[in-house]
Amino acid sequence: MKLLTASILFSLLFTALPAELNSQTLKEAFKEYFLIGGAISDFQAAGKEPEALELAAEQFNTITPENMLKWERVHPEPGKYNFELSDKLIEFGLKNGMFIVGHTLVWHNQTPDWVFKDDNGNYLDREQLLERLREHIHTVVGRYKGKIKGWDVVNEAVDEDGSLRKSKWLEIIGEDYIEKAFEYAHEADPEAELYYNDFNTWHKAKRDGIMKLVRNLLDKGVKIDGIGLQGHWGLDYPSLDELDESLQEYSSTGLKIMITELDINILPTPNNYTGAEITKSFEQQKKYNPYPDGLPDSMQTVLAERYAELFGKFLKYRDSITRVTFWGIHDGHSWLNNWPIRGRTSYPLLFDRELKPKPAFYAVIKTVKEINCK
Ligand code: G3I
């Protein structure tokens, strides 16, 4: 019975769309409301999957580099910068008239140990580390001045209990490393939008911590333009109420709100972990990889319905939400194939491994029609 209902819903999702919506792209469908885009992997930026870039150009009007601007990639050794892939990504984005987002300047992950140490292996003091941070931000932001239009300046600085994460940045510099990073980014490109970006932003304690951080920056007159809410979500988290409450609260700051890193993990997660901390990992077991040969129609429908309800909320908050970015272009290259368990077959995005739109794609497009009818 359940399967029957699912397959009826599945065919409805395909057939209930009028022809003009059926042929629409994401960027056309949402153009009046917010930018819509995806993360581009190193592999793709290197030109190794041209058909994925074609799809991105067709569907998206904004892109974010998934990994290539993280400190360990772009600045792997003292004095050595590697802009080869990011230059390619920028060229692709500019050629296609896209809003390019830089990710990310300050993070506790993917930052080499040397960053915090001197030539003798001793930890730097506050002033030395601030100078290193300033030099890094000026070099990276400065290179793409006027080309990268928005930066995830600080990523994931708040812990689950709402306190500041105990990172080397906090330990050596102190709490104001966050405002310093924003100040340096603003100096390097005064026109660029500057964002704070985090996951689990709907968890009450963490939400309070992020609000405190953001309000503190605003009170001090630090330039911050937006809050990035990473959408590494599942079928049942966050609940619609939790999402609504958090969108309402973040919108109350008057800042731009962005859904960044959107993907819906439909695979079972050990311990019901909801975060996106890359250092978490679990052992592979068959029960954690239930769809190695393809996603059944019933689950396609469940995913499509989930995406539809989420986009319904995004559209409700369309006056505050300025961008929705998927964390990848298609399922085949999603980070969720290898996290938190390596080697799974994951289905979190709107395009499948053959780059074809899934029922979730049509369901998302359909949410625009619903809003236009209201
Ligand atoms: O490129 C190498 C490849 O040469 C090597 O063979 C392979 C073996 O492990 O690793 C490859 O690099 C991996 C890279 O992803 C590309 O797939 C790294 O090990 C892996 O650590 C890296 O993970 C990235 C992760 O951030 C850590 O930087 C994910 O792709 C990326 O999606 C993920 O993105 C983060 C956001 O930046 C911040 N928010 C959470 C989100 C998910 O963790």
CSV table of C-alpha atoms and ligand atoms in Angstrom, one decimal:
chain,number,residue,atom,x,y,z
A,1,MET,CA,0.0,0.0,0.0
A,2,LYS,CA,2.8,2.4,1.0
A,3,LEU,CA,4.7,1.5,-2.2
A,4,LEU,CA,1.6,2.1,-4.3
A,5,THR,CA,1.1,5.6,-2.7
A,6,ALA,CA,4.7,6.3,-3.3
A,7,SER,CA,4.6,5.4,-7.0
A,8,ILE,CA,1.4,7.4,-7.5
A,9,LEU,CA,3.1,10.5,-6.0
A,10,PHE,CA,6.2,9.8,-8.1
A,11,SER,CA,4.3,9.9,-11.3
A,12,LEU,CA,2.3,13.0,-10.1
A,13,LEU,CA,5.6,14.8,-9.6
A,14,PHE,CA,6.5,14.2,-13.2
A,15,THR,CA,3.1,14.8,-14.8
A,16,ALA,CA,1.6,17.7,-12.8
A,17,LEU,CA,4.1,20.2,-14.2
A,18,PRO,CA,3.0,22.5,-17.0
A,19,ALA,CA,5.2,22.4,-20.0
A,20,GLU,CA,6.7,25.9,-19.3
A,21,LEU,CA,8.0,24.7,-15.9
A,22,ASN,CA,9.1,21.3,-17.2
A,23,SER,CA,11.6,23.0,-19.4
A,24,GLN,CA,12.8,25.5,-16.8
A,25,THR,CA,16.2,25.6,-15.2
A,26,LEU,CA,16.7,26.3,-11.6
A,27,LYS,CA,18.2,29.7,-12.1
A,28,GLU,CA,15.3,30.8,-14.3
A,29,ALA,CA,12.7,29.4,-12.0
A,30,PHE,CA,14.1,31.3,-8.9
A,31,LYS,CA,15.4,34.4,-10.6
A,32,GLU,CA,12.9,36.7,-8.9
A,33,TYR,CA,13.6,35.3,-5.4
A,34,PHE,CA,17.2,34.2,-4.8
A,35,LEU,CA,20.4,33.1,-6.5
A,36,ILE,CA,20.7,29.3,-6.9
A,37,GLY,CA,24.0,27.4,-7.3
A,38,GLY,CA,26.3,24.7,-6.4
A,39,ALA,CA,29.8,23.8,-5.2
A,40,ILE,CA,32.4,22.9,-7.8
A,41,SER,CA,34.9,20.3,-6.8
A,42,ASP,CA,38.7,20.4,-7.6
A,43,PHE,CA,38.2,17.6,-10.1
A,44,GLN,CA,35.5,19.6,-11.9
A,45,ALA,CA,37.4,22.9,-11.8
A,46,ALA,CA,40.3,21.1,-13.4
A,47,GLY,CA,38.1,20.4,-16.4
A,48,LYS,CA,38.0,16.6,-15.8
A,49,GLU,CA,34.2,16.5,-15.9
A,50,PRO,CA,33.2,19.0,-18.6
A,51,GLU,CA,29.6,17.8,-18.8
A,52,ALA,CA,29.1,18.6,-15.1
A,53,LEU,CA,30.3,22.1,-15.7
A,54,GLU,CA,27.9,22.4,-18.6
A,55,LEU,CA,25.1,21.4,-16.3
A,56,ALA,CA,26.2,23.9,-13.7
A,57,ALA,CA,26.3,26.7,-16.3
A,58,GLU,CA,22.8,25.8,-17.5
A,59,GLN,CA,21.2,25.5,-14.1
A,60,PHE,CA,23.2,27.8,-11.7
A,61,ASN,CA,23.9,31.5,-11.4
A,62,THR,CA,26.3,31.2,-8.4
A,63,ILE,CA,29.2,28.8,-7.6
A,64,THR,CA,31.4,28.1,-4.6
A,65,PRO,CA,34.7,26.2,-4.7
A,66,GLU,CA,34.2,23.1,-2.6
A,67,ASN,CA,37.8,22.8,-1.5
A,68,MET,CA,40.3,24.7,-3.6
A,69,LEU,CA,40.4,27.9,-1.5
A,70,LYS,CA,40.7,26.3,1.8
A,71,TRP,CA,44.0,27.2,3.5
A,72,GLU,CA,45.8,23.8,3.0
A,73,ARG,CA,45.0,23.9,-0.7
A,74,VAL,CA,45.6,27.5,-1.6
A,75,HIS,CA,48.5,28.2,0.8
A,76,PRO,CA,50.0,24.8,1.6
A,77,GLU,CA,53.4,26.0,2.8
A,78,PRO,CA,54.8,29.3,4.1
A,79,GLY,CA,55.1,31.8,1.3
A,80,LYS,CA,53.7,29.3,-1.3
A,81,TYR,CA,50.3,29.9,-2.8
A,82,ASN,CA,48.6,27.6,-5.3
A,83,PHE,CA,46.0,29.4,-7.4
A,84,GLU,CA,45.9,27.1,-10.3
A,85,LEU,CA,42.5,25.5,-9.7
A,86,SER,CA,40.8,28.6,-8.2
A,87,ASP,CA,41.9,30.7,-11.2
A,88,LYS,CA,40.2,28.1,-13.5
A,89,LEU,CA,37.0,28.2,-11.4
A,90,ILE,CA,37.0,32.0,-11.4
A,91,GLU,CA,37.4,32.0,-15.2
A,92,PHE,CA,34.5,29.6,-15.6
A,93,GLY,CA,32.3,31.6,-13.2
A,94,LEU,CA,33.0,34.9,-14.9
A,95,LYS,CA,32.5,33.5,-18.4
A,96,ASN,CA,29.1,32.4,-17.3
A,97,GLY,CA,28.2,35.6,-15.5
A,98,MET,CA,27.9,33.9,-12.1
A,99,PHE,CA,28.1,35.3,-8.6
A,100,ILE,CA,31.2,33.6,-7.2
A,101,VAL,CA,31.5,32.9,-3.5
A,102,GLY,CA,34.9,32.3,-1.8
A,103,HIS,CA,35.1,29.5,0.7
A,104,THR,CA,36.7,29.9,3.2
A,105,LEU,CA,39.2,32.2,4.9
A,106,VAL,CA,39.3,31.0,8.6
A,107,TRP,CA,38.4,27.5,9.6
A,108,HIS,CA,39.6,25.1,12.3
A,109,ASN,CA,39.9,22.3,9.7
A,110,GLN,CA,42.1,22.0,6.6
A,111,THR,CA,44.5,24.5,8.1
A,112,PRO,CA,48.1,23.2,8.2
A,113,ASP,CA,49.9,23.1,11.5
A,114,TRP,CA,52.7,25.4,10.3
A,115,VAL,CA,50.2,28.3,10.2
A,116,PHE,CA,50.3,28.4,14.0
A,117,LYS,CA,54.1,27.9,14.4
A,118,ASP,CA,57.4,29.7,13.8
A,119,ASP,CA,60.4,28.2,11.9
A,120,ASN,CA,61.5,26.5,15.1
A,121,GLY,CA,58.2,24.8,15.7
A,122,ASN,CA,57.1,27.1,18.5
A,123,TYR,CA,53.6,28.4,18.6
A,124,LEU,CA,53.3,32.0,17.4
A,125,ASP,CA,52.0,34.7,19.7
A,126,ARG,CA,48.8,36.7,19.1
A,127,GLU,CA,50.5,39.5,17.1
A,128,GLN,CA,52.4,37.1,14.9
A,129,LEU,CA,49.4,34.9,14.2
A,130,LEU,CA,47.3,38.0,13.4
A,131,GLU,CA,49.9,39.2,10.9
A,132,ARG,CA,49.9,35.7,9.3
A,133,LEU,CA,46.1,35.8,9.0
A,134,ARG,CA,46.2,39.3,7.6
A,135,GLU,CA,48.8,38.4,5.0
A,136,HIS,CA,46.8,35.3,3.9
A,137,ILE,CA,43.5,37.1,3.7
A,138,HIS,CA,45.0,40.0,1.8
A,139,THR,CA,46.7,37.7,-0.7
A,140,VAL,CA,43.7,35.5,-1.4
A,141,VAL,CA,40.9,38.0,-1.3
A,142,GLY,CA,43.2,40.6,-3.0
A,143,ARG,CA,43.8,38.3,-6.0
A,144,TYR,CA,40.1,37.9,-6.7
A,145,LYS,CA,39.1,41.5,-5.8
A,146,GLY,CA,36.0,42.4,-7.8
A,147,LYS,CA,35.7,38.8,-9.1
A,148,ILE,CA,34.7,36.9,-5.9
A,149,LYS,CA,31.6,38.8,-4.8
A,150,GLY,CA,31.1,37.2,-1.4
A,151,TRP,CA,33.3,35.4,1.1
A,152,ASP,CA,32.7,32.8,3.8
A,153,VAL,CA,35.1,34.7,6.0
A,154,VAL,CA,34.8,32.6,9.1
A,155,ASN,CA,33.5,29.0,9.0
A,156,GLU,CA,32.2,26.9,11.9
A,157,ALA,CA,33.6,29.0,14.8
A,158,VAL,CA,30.7,28.1,17.2
A,159,ASP,CA,30.5,24.8,19.0
A,160,GLU,CA,27.3,22.8,19.6
A,161,ASP,CA,26.8,24.3,23.1
A,162,GLY,CA,26.9,27.9,21.7
A,163,SER,CA,30.4,28.7,23.0
A,164,LEU,CA,33.3,29.6,20.7
A,165,ARG,CA,35.0,26.5,19.3
A,166,LYS,CA,38.3,25.7,21.0
A,167,SER,CA,40.5,26.2,18.0
A,168,LYS,CA,44.0,27.3,17.7
A,169,TRP,CA,42.7,30.6,16.4
A,170,LEU,CA,40.8,31.2,19.6
A,171,GLU,CA,43.5,29.9,21.8
A,172,ILE,CA,46.3,32.0,20.4
A,173,ILE,CA,44.5,35.2,19.3
A,174,GLY,CA,41.5,35.3,21.5
A,175,GLU,CA,37.8,35.9,20.7
A,176,ASP,CA,38.5,38.9,18.4
A,177,TYR,CA,40.2,36.7,15.8
A,178,ILE,CA,36.7,36.6,14.2
A,179,GLU,CA,36.3,40.4,13.9
A,180,LYS,CA,39.9,40.7,12.8
A,181,ALA,CA,39.3,38.3,9.9
A,182,PHE,CA,36.3,40.3,8.8
A,183,GLU,CA,38.3,43.5,9.0
A,184,TYR,CA,41.2,42.1,6.9
A,185,ALA,CA,38.7,40.8,4.3
A,186,HIS,CA,37.0,44.2,4.1
A,187,GLU,CA,40.4,46.0,3.7
A,188,ALA,CA,41.3,43.6,0.9
A,189,ASP,CA,38.1,44.0,-1.1
A,190,PRO,CA,35.8,46.8,0.3
A,191,GLU,CA,33.1,45.8,-2.2
A,192,ALA,CA,32.9,42.1,-1.4
A,193,GLU,CA,30.1,40.7,0.8
A,194,LEU,CA,31.3,39.1,4.0
A,195,TYR,CA,29.6,36.1,5.6
A,196,TYR,CA,29.7,33.9,8.7
A,197,ASN,CA,28.9,30.3,7.8
A,198,ASP,CA,28.1,27.3,10.0
A,199,PHE,CA,26.2,23.9,10.3
A,200,ASN,CA,23.6,22.8,12.7
A,201,THR,CA,22.5,26.4,12.8
A,202,TRP,CA,18.9,25.3,13.8
A,203,HIS,CA,20.1,23.7,17.1
A,204,LYS,CA,18.9,26.0,19.9
A,205,ALA,CA,22.1,26.4,21.8
A,206,LYS,CA,24.2,26.8,18.7
A,207,ARG,CA,21.8,29.2,17.2
A,208,ASP,CA,22.0,31.4,20.4
A,209,GLY,CA,25.8,31.3,20.1
A,210,ILE,CA,25.7,32.3,16.4
A,211,MET,CA,23.3,35.1,17.2
A,212,LYS,CA,25.5,36.4,20.0
A,213,LEU,CA,28.5,36.3,17.7
A,214,VAL,CA,26.8,38.1,14.9
A,215,ARG,CA,25.2,40.7,17.1
A,216,ASN,CA,28.5,41.4,18.7
A,217,LEU,CA,30.1,42.0,15.3
A,218,LEU,CA,27.2,44.3,14.3
A,219,ASP,CA,27.4,46.2,17.7
A,220,LYS,CA,31.1,46.8,17.0
A,221,GLY,CA,30.4,48.1,13.5
A,222,VAL,CA,32.3,45.3,11.9
A,223,LYS,CA,31.2,44.8,8.2
A,224,ILE,CA,29.3,41.6,8.0
A,225,ASP,CA,26.7,41.1,5.2
A,226,GLY,CA,25.3,37.7,5.7
A,227,ILE,CA,24.8,34.5,7.6
A,228,GLY,CA,25.4,31.2,5.8
A,229,LEU,CA,23.3,28.3,7.1
A,230,GLN,CA,24.9,25.1,5.8
A,231,GLY,CA,22.1,22.8,4.7
A,232,HIS,CA,23.7,19.4,5.5
A,233,TRP,CA,20.3,18.1,6.5
A,234,GLY,CA,18.3,14.9,6.5
A,235,LEU,CA,14.8,13.7,5.9
A,236,ASP,CA,13.7,14.5,9.4
A,237,TYR,CA,16.0,17.2,10.6
A,238,PRO,CA,15.6,20.0,11.0
A,239,SER,CA,11.9,19.8,11.4
A,240,LEU,CA,9.9,22.5,9.5
A,241,ASP,CA,9.2,24.3,12.8
A,242,GLU,CA,12.9,24.3,13.8
A,243,LEU,CA,13.8,25.6,10.3
A,244,ASP,CA,11.1,28.2,10.4
A,245,GLU,CA,12.1,29.4,13.9
A,246,SER,CA,15.7,29.7,12.9
A,247,LEU,CA,15.0,31.5,9.6
A,248,GLN,CA,12.9,33.9,11.5
A,249,GLU,CA,15.6,34.6,14.1
A,250,TYR,CA,18.5,34.9,11.7
A,251,SER,CA,16.4,37.2,9.5
A,252,SER,CA,15.7,39.5,12.5
A,253,THR,CA,19.4,40.6,12.3
A,254,GLY,CA,18.6,42.3,9.0
A,255,LEU,CA,21.5,40.5,7.4
A,256,LYS,CA,21.3,38.5,4.2
A,257,ILE,CA,20.5,34.9,4.8
A,258,MET,CA,22.0,32.2,2.6
A,259,ILE,CA,21.3,28.4,2.6
A,260,THR,CA,24.8,27.2,1.8
A,261,GLU,CA,26.0,23.6,1.3
A,262,LEU,CA,22.5,22.2,0.8
A,263,ASP,CA,22.2,18.4,0.5
A,264,ILE,CA,19.8,15.9,2.0
A,265,ASN,CA,21.4,12.8,3.4
A,266,ILE,CA,18.9,9.9,3.1
A,267,LEU,CA,21.3,7.2,4.1
A,268,PRO,CA,21.2,5.9,7.7
A,269,THR,CA,23.7,7.7,10.0
A,270,PRO,CA,25.2,6.0,13.0
A,271,ASN,CA,24.2,7.6,16.3
A,272,ASN,CA,21.8,9.9,14.5
A,273,TYR,CA,24.6,12.4,14.1
A,274,THR,CA,23.2,15.6,12.3
A,275,GLY,CA,26.4,17.7,11.9
A,276,ALA,CA,28.9,18.1,9.2
A,277,GLU,CA,32.2,17.9,11.1
A,278,ILE,CA,34.5,16.2,8.6
A,279,THR,CA,36.7,14.5,11.3
A,280,LYS,CA,33.7,12.3,12.3
A,281,SER,CA,33.9,8.9,10.7
A,282,PHE,CA,32.3,5.5,11.1
A,283,GLU,CA,33.0,2.0,9.9
A,284,GLN,CA,31.3,0.7,6.7
A,285,GLN,CA,28.6,-1.9,7.2
A,286,LYS,CA,26.1,-3.2,4.7
A,287,LYS,CA,23.2,-1.8,6.6
A,288,TYR,CA,24.5,1.7,6.2
A,289,ASN,CA,24.6,1.5,2.4
A,290,PRO,CA,21.1,0.4,1.5
A,291,TYR,CA,20.9,1.5,-2.1
A,292,PRO,CA,24.2,0.6,-3.8
A,293,ASP,CA,22.4,-0.1,-7.2
A,294,GLY,CA,20.1,2.9,-7.4
A,295,LEU,CA,17.4,4.7,-5.5
A,296,PRO,CA,14.0,3.1,-5.5
A,297,ASP,CA,11.0,5.2,-6.7
A,298,SER,CA,9.5,5.2,-3.3
A,299,MET,CA,12.7,6.9,-1.9
A,300,GLN,CA,12.9,9.3,-4.8
A,301,THR,CA,9.4,10.5,-3.8
A,302,VAL,CA,10.4,10.9,-0.2
A,303,LEU,CA,13.4,13.0,-1.2
A,304,ALA,CA,11.3,15.0,-3.6
A,305,GLU,CA,8.8,15.8,-0.9
A,306,ARG,CA,11.5,16.8,1.5
A,307,TYR,CA,13.0,19.1,-1.0
A,308,ALA,CA,9.6,20.6,-1.8
A,309,GLU,CA,8.9,21.4,1.8
A,310,LEU,CA,12.3,22.9,2.4
A,311,PHE,CA,12.0,25.2,-0.7
A,312,GLY,CA,8.5,26.1,0.5
A,313,LYS,CA,10.2,27.5,3.6
A,314,PHE,CA,13.0,29.2,1.7
A,315,LEU,CA,10.3,31.0,-0.5
A,316,LYS,CA,8.5,32.0,2.7
A,317,TYR,CA,11.6,33.8,3.8
A,318,ARG,CA,12.5,35.0,0.3
A,319,ASP,CA,12.8,38.6,1.5
A,320,SER,CA,15.8,37.6,3.6
A,321,ILE,CA,17.2,34.7,1.7
A,322,THR,CA,19.5,35.8,-1.1
A,323,ARG,CA,21.1,32.6,-2.2
A,324,VAL,CA,20.6,28.8,-2.0
A,325,THR,CA,23.8,26.8,-2.9
A,326,PHE,CA,23.8,23.0,-3.2
A,327,TRP,CA,26.9,21.2,-2.0
A,328,GLY,CA,27.8,19.7,-5.3
A,329,ILE,CA,26.4,19.5,-8.8
A,330,HIS,CA,25.3,15.8,-8.9
A,331,ASP,CA,25.1,12.7,-6.7
A,332,GLY,CA,28.1,11.1,-8.2
A,333,HIS,CA,30.5,13.6,-6.8
A,334,SER,CA,28.9,14.5,-3.5
A,335,TRP,CA,31.1,14.4,-0.4
A,336,LEU,CA,28.3,12.3,1.2
A,337,ASN,CA,29.5,9.3,-0.8
A,338,ASN,CA,32.6,9.3,1.6
A,339,TRP,CA,31.3,10.8,4.8
A,340,PRO,CA,30.8,9.9,7.6
A,341,ILE,CA,31.4,6.4,6.1
A,342,ARG,CA,33.7,5.9,3.0
A,343,GLY,CA,32.4,4.3,-0.1
A,344,ARG,CA,28.6,4.6,0.1
A,345,THR,CA,26.2,5.4,-2.7
A,346,SER,CA,24.5,8.6,-1.7
A,347,TYR,CA,21.6,10.5,-3.3
A,348,PRO,CA,21.6,13.9,-1.7
A,349,LEU,CA,21.3,16.3,-4.7
A,350,LEU,CA,18.8,17.2,-7.5
A,351,PHE,CA,20.8,15.6,-10.3
A,352,ASP,CA,21.7,11.9,-10.5
A,353,ARG,CA,25.0,10.2,-11.5
A,354,GLU,CA,24.1,10.5,-15.1
A,355,LEU,CA,23.5,14.2,-14.6
A,356,LYS,CA,19.8,13.8,-15.1
A,357,PRO,CA,17.2,15.7,-13.1
A,358,LYS,CA,15.6,13.6,-10.3
A,359,PRO,CA,12.0,13.9,-9.2
A,360,ALA,CA,13.4,16.2,-6.5
A,361,PHE,CA,14.4,18.6,-9.2
A,362,TYR,CA,10.9,18.8,-10.5
A,363,ALA,CA,9.5,19.1,-7.0
A,364,VAL,CA,11.7,22.1,-6.3
A,365,ILE,CA,10.8,23.8,-9.6
A,366,LYS,CA,7.1,23.2,-8.7
A,367,THR,CA,7.4,25.2,-5.4
A,368,VAL,CA,7.9,28.4,-7.5
A,369,LYS,CA,4.7,27.7,-9.4
A,370,GLU,CA,2.9,27.3,-6.0
A,371,ILE,CA,4.2,30.7,-4.8
A,372,ASN,CA,3.2,32.4,-8.1
A,373,CYS,CA,-0.3,31.1,-7.7
A,374,LYS,CA,-0.8,32.5,-4.1
B,1,G3I,O1,41.8,15.1,-3.6
B,1,G3I,C1,42.2,14.1,-2.7
B,1,G3I,C2,42.5,12.9,-3.5
B,1,G3I,O2,43.6,13.2,-4.3
B,1,G3I,C3,42.8,11.7,-2.6
B,1,G3I,O3,43.0,10.5,-3.3
B,1,G3I,C4,41.6,11.4,-1.7
B,1,G3I,C5,41.9,10.3,-0.7
B,1,G3I,O4,41.2,10.5,0.6
B,1,G3I,O5,41.4,12.6,-0.9
B,1,G3I,C6,41.0,13.7,-1.8
B,1,G3I,O6,40.8,14.9,-1.0
B,1,G3I,C7,39.6,14.8,-0.3
B,1,G3I,C8,38.7,16.0,-0.8
B,1,G3I,O7,37.6,16.1,0.1
B,1,G3I,C9,38.2,15.8,-2.2
B,1,G3I,O8,37.4,14.7,-2.3
B,1,G3I,C10,40.0,15.0,1.2
B,1,G3I,O9,40.6,13.9,1.7
B,1,G3I,C11,38.7,15.3,2.0
B,1,G3I,O10,39.1,15.6,3.3
B,1,G3I,C12,38.0,16.4,1.4
B,1,G3I,O11,36.8,16.6,2.1
B,1,G3I,C13,36.2,17.9,2.0
B,1,G3I,C14,35.9,18.4,3.4
B,1,G3I,O12,35.1,19.6,3.3
B,1,G3I,C15,37.2,18.8,4.1
B,1,G3I,O13,37.8,19.9,3.5
B,1,G3I,C16,34.9,17.7,1.2
B,1,G3I,O14,35.2,17.4,-0.1
B,1,G3I,C17,34.0,18.9,1.3
B,1,G3I,O15,32.7,18.7,0.7
B,1,G3I,C18,33.8,19.3,2.7
B,1,G3I,O16,33.1,20.5,2.8
B,1,G3I,C19,32.8,21.1,4.1
B,1,G3I,C20,32.7,22.6,3.9
B,1,G3I,O17,34.0,23.0,3.4
B,1,G3I,C21,32.4,23.2,5.3
B,1,G3I,N1,31.2,22.7,5.8
B,1,G3I,C22,31.1,21.2,5.9
B,1,G3I,C23,31.4,20.6,4.6
B,1,G3I,C24,31.3,19.1,4.7
B,1,G3I,O18,32.3,18.6,5.6
